[in-house]
XYZ file of C-alpha atoms in Angstrom:
667
model
C 7.382 25.547 17.663
C 9.469 28.503 16.610
C 11.073 28.427 13.156
C 13.917 30.758 12.193
C 13.235 32.578 8.923
C 16.470 32.580 6.956
C 15.875 33.771 3.387
C 13.259 35.015 0.994
C 10.367 37.445 1.152
C 9.688 37.414 4.881
C 13.324 37.318 5.883
C 13.840 40.555 3.976
C 10.897 42.169 5.766
C 12.237 40.985 9.113
C 15.656 42.458 8.377
C 14.062 45.873 7.816
C 12.090 45.399 11.016
C 15.219 44.547 12.987
C 17.618 47.127 11.589
C 15.451 50.110 10.693
C 11.946 49.973 12.157
C 12.793 49.114 15.758
C 15.376 51.911 16.100
C 13.141 54.431 14.344
C 10.323 53.612 16.755
C 12.557 54.116 19.796
C 13.636 57.502 18.490
C 9.990 58.486 17.987
C 9.062 57.280 21.469
C 11.865 59.413 22.894
C 11.025 62.451 20.757
C 7.333 62.274 21.677
C 8.100 62.097 25.403
C 6.719 58.579 25.901
C 9.952 57.247 27.430
C 10.500 60.429 29.414
C 7.135 59.857 31.095
C 8.690 56.913 32.928
C 11.646 59.044 34.068
C 9.175 61.535 35.529
C 7.214 58.728 37.226
C 10.461 57.375 38.688
C 11.226 60.796 40.173
C 14.363 61.149 38.062
C 13.283 64.021 35.810
C 10.985 67.017 35.560
C 8.792 68.043 32.659
C 5.454 67.425 31.037
C 3.910 64.011 30.745
C 3.181 63.655 27.035
C 0.704 61.609 25.043
C -2.631 59.971 25.697
C -3.318 58.252 29.002
C -2.551 54.939 27.264
C 0.852 56.067 25.935
C 2.689 53.580 28.196
C 1.421 50.702 26.058
C 3.292 51.919 22.979
C 6.576 51.697 24.861
C 5.748 48.220 26.143
C 4.942 46.920 22.657
C 8.244 48.367 21.449
C 10.002 46.575 24.300
C 8.334 43.295 23.398
C 9.269 43.715 19.734
C 12.875 44.563 20.626
C 13.205 41.521 22.883
C 11.886 39.238 20.165
C 14.226 40.791 17.596
C 17.261 40.323 19.817
C 16.662 36.585 19.909
C 17.838 36.250 16.291
C 19.443 39.637 15.546
C 22.189 40.497 18.042
C 22.484 44.281 18.267
C 24.513 45.986 20.984
C 22.704 49.320 20.752
C 19.288 47.676 20.836
C 20.298 45.498 23.778
C 21.513 48.561 25.683
C 18.236 50.315 25.033
C 16.238 47.295 26.151
C 18.245 46.761 29.333
C 18.205 50.458 30.166
C 14.469 50.730 29.676
C 13.784 47.631 31.789
C 15.864 49.138 34.585
C 13.902 52.374 34.270
C 10.613 50.460 34.502
C 11.833 48.811 37.672
C 12.490 52.220 39.200
C 9.184 53.679 37.999
C 7.076 50.758 39.230
C 5.499 51.314 42.618
C 6.512 48.916 45.421
C 3.146 47.115 45.218
C 3.483 46.449 41.463
C 1.339 49.259 40.026
C 2.747 51.091 36.993
C 0.680 53.631 35.056
C 2.404 56.940 34.434
C -0.791 58.927 33.823
C -1.996 58.386 37.369
C 1.411 58.321 39.007
C 2.308 61.741 37.601
C -1.029 63.562 37.616
C -3.134 61.711 40.200
C -0.810 60.018 42.721
C -2.623 57.615 44.989
C -5.433 57.131 42.467
C -5.832 53.909 40.496
C -8.364 51.801 38.598
C -10.485 54.916 38.213
C -12.229 54.721 34.831
C -11.667 51.181 33.634
C -13.822 51.347 30.513
C -11.976 54.346 29.104
C -8.551 55.016 30.589
C -6.783 51.776 29.625
C -4.985 51.020 32.908
C -5.486 47.275 32.561
C -4.666 47.459 28.853
C -1.314 49.099 29.611
C -0.524 46.607 32.361
C -1.378 43.839 29.895
C 1.194 45.004 27.380
C 3.760 45.323 30.180
C 3.091 41.708 31.151
C 3.276 40.514 27.548
C 6.624 42.265 27.160
C 7.868 40.496 30.291
C 6.830 37.093 28.959
C 8.367 37.660 25.533
C 11.603 39.038 26.989
C 11.925 35.921 29.145
C 11.196 33.549 26.253
C 13.614 35.367 23.947
C 16.507 35.926 26.348
C 16.017 33.660 29.338
C 16.407 36.698 31.598
C 13.901 37.293 34.393
C 14.434 41.031 34.976
C 11.339 42.126 33.061
C 9.394 38.990 33.964
C 9.736 39.901 37.641
C 8.324 43.371 36.941
C 5.492 41.751 34.987
C 4.711 39.334 37.792
C 4.576 42.117 40.360
C 2.096 43.955 38.137
C 0.026 40.798 37.625
C 0.004 40.028 41.339
C -1.281 43.548 42.002
C -4.102 43.013 39.510
C -5.053 39.638 40.978
C -5.141 41.101 44.477
C -7.251 44.082 43.431
C -9.661 42.376 41.008
C -10.048 38.794 42.186
C -13.444 39.223 43.846
C -14.871 42.199 41.983
C -18.091 42.545 40.005
C -18.884 42.872 36.283
C -17.947 46.556 35.973
C -14.400 45.655 37.004
C -13.402 44.584 33.525
C -11.196 46.410 31.028
C -12.738 48.667 28.409
C -9.938 47.719 26.035
C -9.276 44.004 26.175
C -5.635 42.877 26.370
C -4.961 41.991 30.000
C -6.723 38.662 29.431
C -4.205 37.576 26.769
C -1.328 38.789 28.941
C -2.431 36.836 32.022
C -2.884 33.677 29.953
C 0.605 34.042 28.490
C 2.029 34.641 31.963
C 0.267 31.521 33.212
C 1.874 29.506 30.407
C 5.416 30.415 31.459
C 4.929 30.424 35.238
C 2.241 27.821 35.874
C 0.687 30.185 38.420
C -3.007 29.257 38.560
C -4.065 32.676 39.875
C -3.234 34.260 36.507
C -5.376 31.747 34.623
C -8.266 32.245 37.036
C -8.021 36.030 36.806
C -8.096 35.926 33.003
C -11.137 33.652 33.123
C -12.880 35.990 35.566
C -12.300 39.001 33.323
C -13.750 37.054 30.386
C -16.782 35.735 32.222
C -17.701 39.102 33.778
C -18.124 40.819 30.429
C -21.599 41.821 29.350
C -23.162 41.278 32.780
C -23.138 44.803 34.253
C -26.634 46.263 34.707
C -27.140 49.825 33.457
C -23.788 49.769 31.671
C -24.608 52.934 29.706
C -25.201 54.946 32.883
C -21.952 53.717 34.401
C -20.148 54.671 31.198
C -21.586 58.193 31.267
C -20.376 58.589 34.847
C -16.905 57.383 33.886
C -16.825 59.653 30.852
C -17.636 62.676 33.049
C -14.799 61.670 35.371
C -12.411 61.302 32.425
C -13.306 64.789 31.232
C -12.801 66.317 34.684
C -9.412 64.674 34.953
C -8.494 65.833 31.449
C -9.319 69.429 32.393
C -7.122 69.116 35.462
C -4.281 67.769 33.313
C -4.691 70.664 30.895
C -4.451 73.173 33.756
C -1.318 71.446 35.023
C 0.108 71.621 31.537
C -0.675 75.315 31.155
C 0.832 76.084 34.539
C 4.028 74.259 33.651
C 4.350 76.042 30.316
C 3.771 79.409 31.994
C 6.533 78.661 34.490
C 8.855 77.332 31.773
C 8.553 79.688 28.762
C 11.496 77.988 27.054
C 9.751 74.598 27.033
C 8.804 73.246 23.643
C 6.215 70.502 24.129
C 5.949 67.800 21.515
C 3.172 68.411 18.997
C 1.391 65.194 18.131
C 1.251 64.709 14.354
C -2.218 64.561 12.788
C -3.914 61.344 11.825
C -4.777 60.424 8.266
C -7.978 61.502 6.596
C -10.945 59.191 6.385
C -14.398 59.351 4.890
C -16.742 60.344 7.701
C -20.421 59.453 7.280
C -22.921 62.080 8.446
C -24.179 59.986 11.378
C -20.751 59.076 12.781
C -21.247 60.792 16.146
C -24.715 59.322 16.679
C -23.439 55.853 15.875
C -20.563 56.247 18.317
C -22.915 57.137 21.181
C -25.296 54.307 20.345
C -22.440 51.837 20.094
C -20.779 52.948 23.315
C -23.854 53.306 25.527
C -25.199 49.900 24.453
C -21.868 48.324 25.421
C -21.226 47.012 21.896
C -18.196 49.258 21.377
C -16.495 47.492 24.315
C -18.057 44.028 23.712
C -19.933 44.597 26.994
C -23.403 44.176 25.476
C -23.737 40.456 26.228
C -21.853 37.632 27.953
C -19.262 36.036 25.699
C -21.329 32.880 25.203
C -24.004 35.021 23.527
C -21.701 37.099 21.340
C -22.260 35.635 17.872
C -22.149 38.822 15.773
C -18.958 40.942 15.478
C -19.612 44.375 16.954
C -17.809 47.394 18.298
C -14.177 48.421 18.168
C -12.395 45.922 15.922
C -9.135 45.713 17.884
C -10.933 45.199 21.174
C -13.076 42.538 19.498
C -10.053 40.657 18.180
C -8.182 40.758 21.470
C -11.210 39.555 23.423
C -11.823 36.543 21.234
C -8.130 35.725 20.996
C -8.211 35.454 24.785
C -11.357 33.302 24.747
C -9.796 30.900 22.244
C -6.476 30.827 24.074
C -8.249 30.059 27.348
C -10.002 27.123 25.664
C -6.718 25.851 24.261
C -4.937 26.051 27.608
C -7.712 24.485 29.663
C -9.096 22.006 27.142
C -12.560 23.382 27.951
C -14.179 24.100 24.577
C -17.497 25.396 25.896
C -17.260 28.525 23.725
C -16.007 26.874 20.536
C -19.326 26.705 18.684
C -19.991 30.355 19.528
C -16.508 31.332 18.356
C -16.928 29.524 15.052
C -20.294 31.191 14.407
C -18.787 34.558 15.260
C -15.841 34.020 12.909
C -18.085 32.882 10.066
C -20.361 35.899 10.453
C -17.317 38.155 10.310
C -15.979 36.497 7.156
C -19.330 36.399 5.380
C -20.694 39.833 6.250
C -18.240 42.159 7.985
C -14.758 41.781 6.486
C -13.102 43.569 3.573
C -11.442 41.823 0.643
C -7.993 42.499 2.151
C -9.013 40.871 5.429
C -9.338 44.358 6.910
C -11.704 44.769 9.856
C -13.627 47.890 10.804
C -16.014 49.664 8.452
C -17.053 52.613 10.620
C -14.317 55.214 11.187
C -15.987 56.870 14.176
C -15.820 53.706 16.247
C -12.833 52.133 14.449
C -15.028 49.095 14.258
C -17.700 46.953 12.705
C -20.720 48.320 10.931
C -23.884 46.544 9.877
C -23.925 43.389 7.763
C -22.518 44.072 4.281
C -21.565 47.646 5.209
C -18.242 47.551 3.397
C -17.712 50.868 1.631
C -14.094 50.601 0.363
C -13.502 54.336 0.750
C -14.871 54.542 4.303
C -12.947 51.419 5.342
C -11.031 52.112 8.533
C -9.433 48.652 8.660
C -6.902 49.681 11.287
C -3.588 47.832 11.082
C -3.946 46.685 14.700
C -7.352 45.207 13.898
C -5.798 42.994 11.235
C -3.160 41.869 13.739
C -5.844 41.110 16.310
C -7.636 39.042 13.674
C -4.442 37.119 12.986
C -3.932 36.340 16.680
C -7.493 35.010 16.890
C -7.097 32.918 13.742
C -3.922 31.362 15.093
C -5.656 30.256 18.280
C -8.639 28.804 16.388
C -6.309 27.001 13.975
C -4.543 25.280 16.850
C -7.765 24.254 18.579
C -9.591 22.954 15.508
C -6.904 21.989 13.011
C -9.070 23.680 10.373
C -7.198 25.217 7.423
C -9.666 28.109 7.046
C -8.153 29.897 10.042
C -4.573 29.491 8.804
C -5.686 30.748 5.406
C -7.203 33.936 6.796
C -4.124 34.473 8.983
C -1.969 34.403 5.862
C -4.316 36.630 3.841
C -4.485 39.247 6.579
C -0.724 39.108 7.068
C 0.094 39.789 3.411
C -2.595 42.416 2.880
C -4.408 44.078 5.791
C -1.426 43.947 8.180
C 1.683 44.341 6.015
C 0.301 47.458 4.355
C 0.776 49.178 7.729
C 4.592 49.383 7.457
C 6.447 51.053 4.609
C 9.303 49.403 2.770
C 11.948 51.327 4.714
C 10.412 50.478 8.092
C 10.123 54.139 9.081
C 6.727 55.103 7.662
C 3.337 53.695 8.591
C -0.360 53.633 7.883
C -2.951 53.573 10.663
C -6.212 53.282 8.732
C -6.181 51.288 5.516
C -8.935 52.131 3.026
C -9.407 50.135 -0.156
C -10.163 53.296 -2.105
C -8.358 56.579 -1.465
C -8.958 59.817 -3.346
C -6.285 61.619 -1.310
C -5.456 62.521 2.274
C -4.037 59.153 3.298
C -0.275 58.804 3.274
C 2.458 57.077 5.193
C 3.794 58.982 8.192
C 6.762 58.444 10.513
C 4.490 58.563 13.603
C 0.948 59.206 14.759
C -0.935 60.815 17.620
C -1.983 57.267 18.497
C 1.106 55.239 17.520
C -0.236 51.819 18.476
C 0.306 50.169 15.089
C 4.083 50.513 14.431
C 5.290 48.570 17.463
C 2.382 46.127 17.225
C 3.511 45.300 13.688
C 7.116 45.007 14.765
C 6.380 42.581 17.594
C 4.259 40.459 15.237
C 6.844 40.421 12.443
C 9.585 39.513 14.915
C 7.560 36.477 16.028
C 6.433 35.199 12.618
C 8.454 32.018 13.005
C 6.029 31.001 15.760
C 3.145 30.653 13.307
C 4.487 28.132 10.775
C 4.027 24.811 12.555
C 1.930 23.214 15.271
C 1.917 19.664 16.613
C -0.726 17.392 18.056
C -0.222 13.742 19.014
C 0.349 11.960 15.723
C 0.126 15.128 13.612
C 2.399 17.933 12.453
C 0.570 20.855 10.835
C 2.295 23.112 8.318
C 0.212 26.277 8.627
C 2.320 28.819 6.745
C 4.867 28.644 3.943
C 7.969 30.748 4.663
C 11.611 29.959 4.085
C 13.325 28.965 7.298
C 14.534 26.261 9.646
C 12.659 24.536 12.438
C 15.195 23.529 15.102
C 14.947 20.087 16.652
C 11.584 19.455 18.310
C 10.230 16.469 20.193
C 6.827 15.454 18.841
C 4.372 12.807 20.055
C 3.454 10.093 17.568
C 0.067 8.408 17.234
C 1.136 5.263 19.116
C 2.761 6.996 22.101
C 6.282 6.875 20.686
C 8.025 10.216 20.349
C 10.377 11.499 17.690
C 12.995 14.213 17.513
C 12.776 16.034 14.225
C 13.969 19.178 12.512
C 12.761 20.685 9.244
C 13.966 23.012 6.535
C 11.442 24.849 4.386
C 12.073 26.717 1.151
C 9.143 28.786 -0.069
C 8.932 30.960 -3.174
C 5.732 32.644 -2.041
C 4.202 35.078 -2.635
C 5.492 35.209 -6.220
C 5.637 31.481 -7.100
C 3.689 28.455 -5.865
C 6.586 26.182 -4.962
C 7.392 24.906 -1.458
C 10.060 22.355 -0.491
C 10.040 20.715 2.943
C 13.109 18.680 3.997
C 13.236 16.380 6.992
C 16.719 17.183 8.256
C 16.450 15.056 11.372
C 14.236 12.090 12.198
C 15.055 10.212 15.373
C 12.394 8.062 17.103
C 13.054 7.872 20.826
C 12.204 4.164 20.682
C 13.840 3.015 17.431
C 12.326 -0.469 17.797
C 8.771 0.869 17.555
C 7.004 2.555 14.609
C 6.774 6.334 14.736
C 3.499 7.138 12.934
C 3.203 10.852 12.232
C 0.982 12.592 9.699
C 2.323 15.739 8.067
C -0.525 18.020 7.070
C 0.037 20.579 4.309
C -2.381 23.440 3.792
C -3.821 23.882 0.319
C -4.594 27.611 0.246
C -7.988 28.865 -0.863
C -6.300 30.864 -3.626
C -4.212 27.981 -5.049
C -5.057 25.853 -8.065
C -3.854 22.478 -9.331
C -1.796 21.326 -6.302
C 0.888 18.710 -7.057
C 3.012 16.732 -4.623
C 6.254 14.803 -4.831
C 8.174 12.824 -2.227
C 11.876 12.386 -2.903
C 11.241 13.323 -6.522
C 8.429 10.811 -7.058
C 4.856 12.015 -7.688
C 2.304 11.516 -4.947
C -1.317 11.113 -5.963
C -3.279 12.340 -2.980
C -6.976 12.722 -2.417
C -7.673 16.360 -1.593
C -10.618 16.823 0.767
C -13.491 19.020 -0.308
C -14.022 22.131 1.810
C -17.073 22.005 4.032
C -19.249 25.098 4.342
C -22.770 26.307 3.623
C -21.995 27.753 0.188
C -23.053 31.306 1.051
C -20.687 33.687 -0.730
C -18.704 36.080 1.481
C -19.495 39.717 0.864
C -15.850 40.531 0.121
C -15.144 38.022 -2.651
C -12.499 36.135 -0.645
C -13.430 32.867 1.063
C -10.876 31.292 3.437
C -13.271 28.384 3.967
C -12.054 26.972 0.638
C -8.700 26.040 2.220
C -8.069 22.443 3.333
C -5.303 20.359 4.852
C -3.938 17.333 3.016
C -2.513 14.616 5.266
C 0.589 12.653 4.260
C 1.224 9.516 6.281
C 4.074 7.058 5.743
C 7.225 5.760 7.430
C 9.402 8.882 7.429
C 13.174 8.882 7.251
C 15.855 11.488 7.691
C 16.459 13.285 4.393
C 12.935 12.865 3.046
C 11.986 15.774 0.805
C 8.391 16.848 0.169
C 7.528 19.263 -2.604
C 4.278 21.116 -3.061
C 3.521 23.033 -6.243
C 0.396 24.955 -7.133
C -0.629 27.471 -9.744
C -1.109 31.156 -8.907
C -3.479 32.412 -11.590
C -4.628 36.011 -11.737
C -8.058 36.030 -10.148
C -10.860 38.525 -10.518
C -12.616 38.927 -7.189
C -16.228 40.019 -7.210
C -18.153 41.144 -4.183
C -21.406 39.362 -3.434
C -24.323 40.718 -5.513
C -25.970 42.008 -2.335
C -23.290 44.758 -2.147
C -24.965 47.140 -4.573
C -22.171 49.720 -4.640
C -19.700 47.027 -5.804
C -21.706 45.881 -8.793
C -19.832 46.121 -12.061
C -16.481 46.298 -10.236
C -13.756 43.736 -9.787
C -10.630 43.419 -7.678
C -7.510 41.626 -8.837
C -5.503 39.118 -6.812
C -2.739 36.650 -7.458
C -1.714 34.061 -4.887
C -2.108 35.545 -1.400
C -1.832 39.138 -2.661
C -4.547 41.657 -3.389
C -3.521 44.206 -6.047
C -4.454 47.868 -6.487
C -3.980 50.764 -8.904
C -2.151 53.935 -7.820
C -2.538 57.295 -9.546
C 1.271 57.691 -9.675
C 1.354 54.987 -12.340
C -1.524 56.495 -14.322
C -1.055 60.231 -14.874
C -4.041 61.733 -16.626
C -6.324 58.734 -16.012
C -9.294 58.667 -13.661
C -8.852 55.442 -11.684
C -12.388 55.580 -10.379
C -14.138 55.633 -13.757
C -11.884 53.786 -16.217
C -12.975 50.289 -17.210
C -10.563 47.389 -16.804
C -10.118 44.979 -19.708
C -9.791 41.835 -17.601
C -8.631 39.696 -20.536
C -5.507 41.842 -20.934
C -4.035 41.165 -17.492
C -0.681 39.435 -17.141
C 2.037 39.235 -14.443
C 5.259 41.129 -15.205
C 8.473 41.283 -13.178
C 9.617 44.742 -12.161
C 12.828 45.947 -10.508
C 11.798 49.487 -9.624
C 11.881 51.427 -6.375
C 9.387 49.009 -4.831
C 11.924 46.201 -5.133
C 11.775 43.091 -7.288
C 8.076 42.342 -7.455
C 5.453 40.912 -9.764
C 3.254 43.641 -11.127
C 0.058 42.918 -13.008
C -0.249 44.878 -16.211
C -3.063 45.261 -18.671
C -5.224 47.858 -20.381
C -8.494 49.648 -19.927
C -11.330 49.603 -22.430
C -9.798 52.610 -24.224
C -6.430 50.904 -24.650
C -4.604 52.839 -21.923
C -1.894 50.874 -20.178
C -2.661 49.900 -16.560
C -0.260 48.801 -13.847
C -1.416 47.124 -10.646
C 0.866 46.759 -7.626
C 0.441 44.613 -4.492
C -1.879 46.449 -2.118
C 0.578 46.210 0.773
C 3.031 48.399 -1.191
C 0.773 51.326 -1.942
C 1.804 54.735 -0.638
C 5.548 53.986 -0.655
C 6.277 56.523 -3.410
C 4.538 59.530 -1.910
C 0.954 60.802 -1.791
C -1.288 59.036 -4.260
C -4.864 58.143 -5.025
C -5.513 54.415 -5.002
C -8.236 51.849 -5.528
C -8.585 48.097 -5.179
C -11.996 47.955 -6.891
C -12.064 48.831 -10.589
C -14.946 49.081 -13.008
C -14.974 46.148 -15.411
C -15.300 46.525 -19.150
C -17.817 44.258 -20.928
C -16.340 40.966 -22.183
C -14.754 41.096 -25.625
C -16.731 39.872 -28.572
């Protein structure tokens, strides 16, 4: 059920995505040589292949984002770029469906060589996802046909293989499931299931990984020699220099932890079969993609054999291994999970892509279970851990997202590993997909964003069906006021009742919810959240969210209103996090706030003490746009200004912190 976002906060972000970010990303992909790699593979150009072996995936994610954008933002230049690139992919793809420029250019005739490291299946997965999205957005089959040829190649080559024939970076599983949804081809579903069920079953995985790593290094040395030979023969060539990554706090044992994580299989989620994976481990993006695929497979097949395991895994993540912002990944060296309660805000890696992977997983779990906790965490990660990754102008980005920064982290136009920009763009362009979901007799309102839901046909509880369309007006994230209008209500059998519950999510961060229907108050019983009462380490608990069901004879023109208070909240980490004691974080509604040094010249953000009683929301119309700041004072009377975390770094290099020392209570 895809809504069209028409006004308000998210519409403004989507406009930047469609008019600035997507064109900037194409220009960076061209400048860095990523697009030219395909021209070389097609035999249409000479030159150096640039970028990591997985560089193809960045172009595919851009293509998927562009296709999704074109659905609601006609743009002749963007359409020309999309069509031209699809044609180029068709020429670069080998006749049997294989397409991986690293091998085609440097190692022709070689394929599926080092599956745990070299990302061949990962790249093919993003190609397939782009094909599916392009078809859904445009109705054209040009890219879908390329995607199907690639998928058919994978099915033919991997159908009857053993447990080592799985991807080191999960993604192909999601892609095959999405392709199955639009084609109905059972082989894609079966192949995705096989990839999932093979994981964690390879004996002596560490030894196999060492062998593959040696092969990767040999191949890299060969590539370097090829590169040097080309540059010697072409002294006028000016190869692209990959920009540096951002700084991060590197613990002393980072290298040892990487080896232990990788050789045990945890880094790749290869340490155990998926039915026994109940603790989040390893690379956070890989983790999120794997479990998104598991949940999606359950939703598509109706086989919920892994649901209990998934719920335990999610709860462990929320309670012990997730940052206040919803960020995932505490260990920079592995870009992934650390031990329980290892949540140093300065060492936080919290890669943007990891937050997106978490959102994808939450969306699948929300649809399977109908539980508001998953929709709540989706929203929280979207506003905080994900949105921080793209600057206000759409042309600067963050890769890692610490919660405390003493310097060295700033927004950049591109990265050596530019996976996050286009991943954000494809997610933003598809936000309308995440607002609503229907089950027989139920319509869930998962997210509150201003927009229109075109006419849908929904099953009612008694077997009747109804055509309906909705209009939503949301003042989030600044105000707690949502209006939902039933613009069309047409039962297919007008002589029969059309019982349909509308379920509204009461966010975990909201207080005092009030409802009206057509201007008249509704007095509804709000369910109590069900959980074990253990406090999450981070101070944010999505398990507090619930759905409220409204059931009555609906009529065209009915108007529902939901209001709730958005008080300033002080978030405290669980007492077991010793390095957080005496510190608080500030949030309001779905937004986490932070302090930037740019607003506090001469003050030491890391040692001042916040006077919590002085905090109040204040409108501001500065260079960050019209936003609600939170202002107050420290214990010495100095004025403090807190901005939404997702906006930090937009005014140049700055120190920043989410966690502030708290002054003793007054009196």
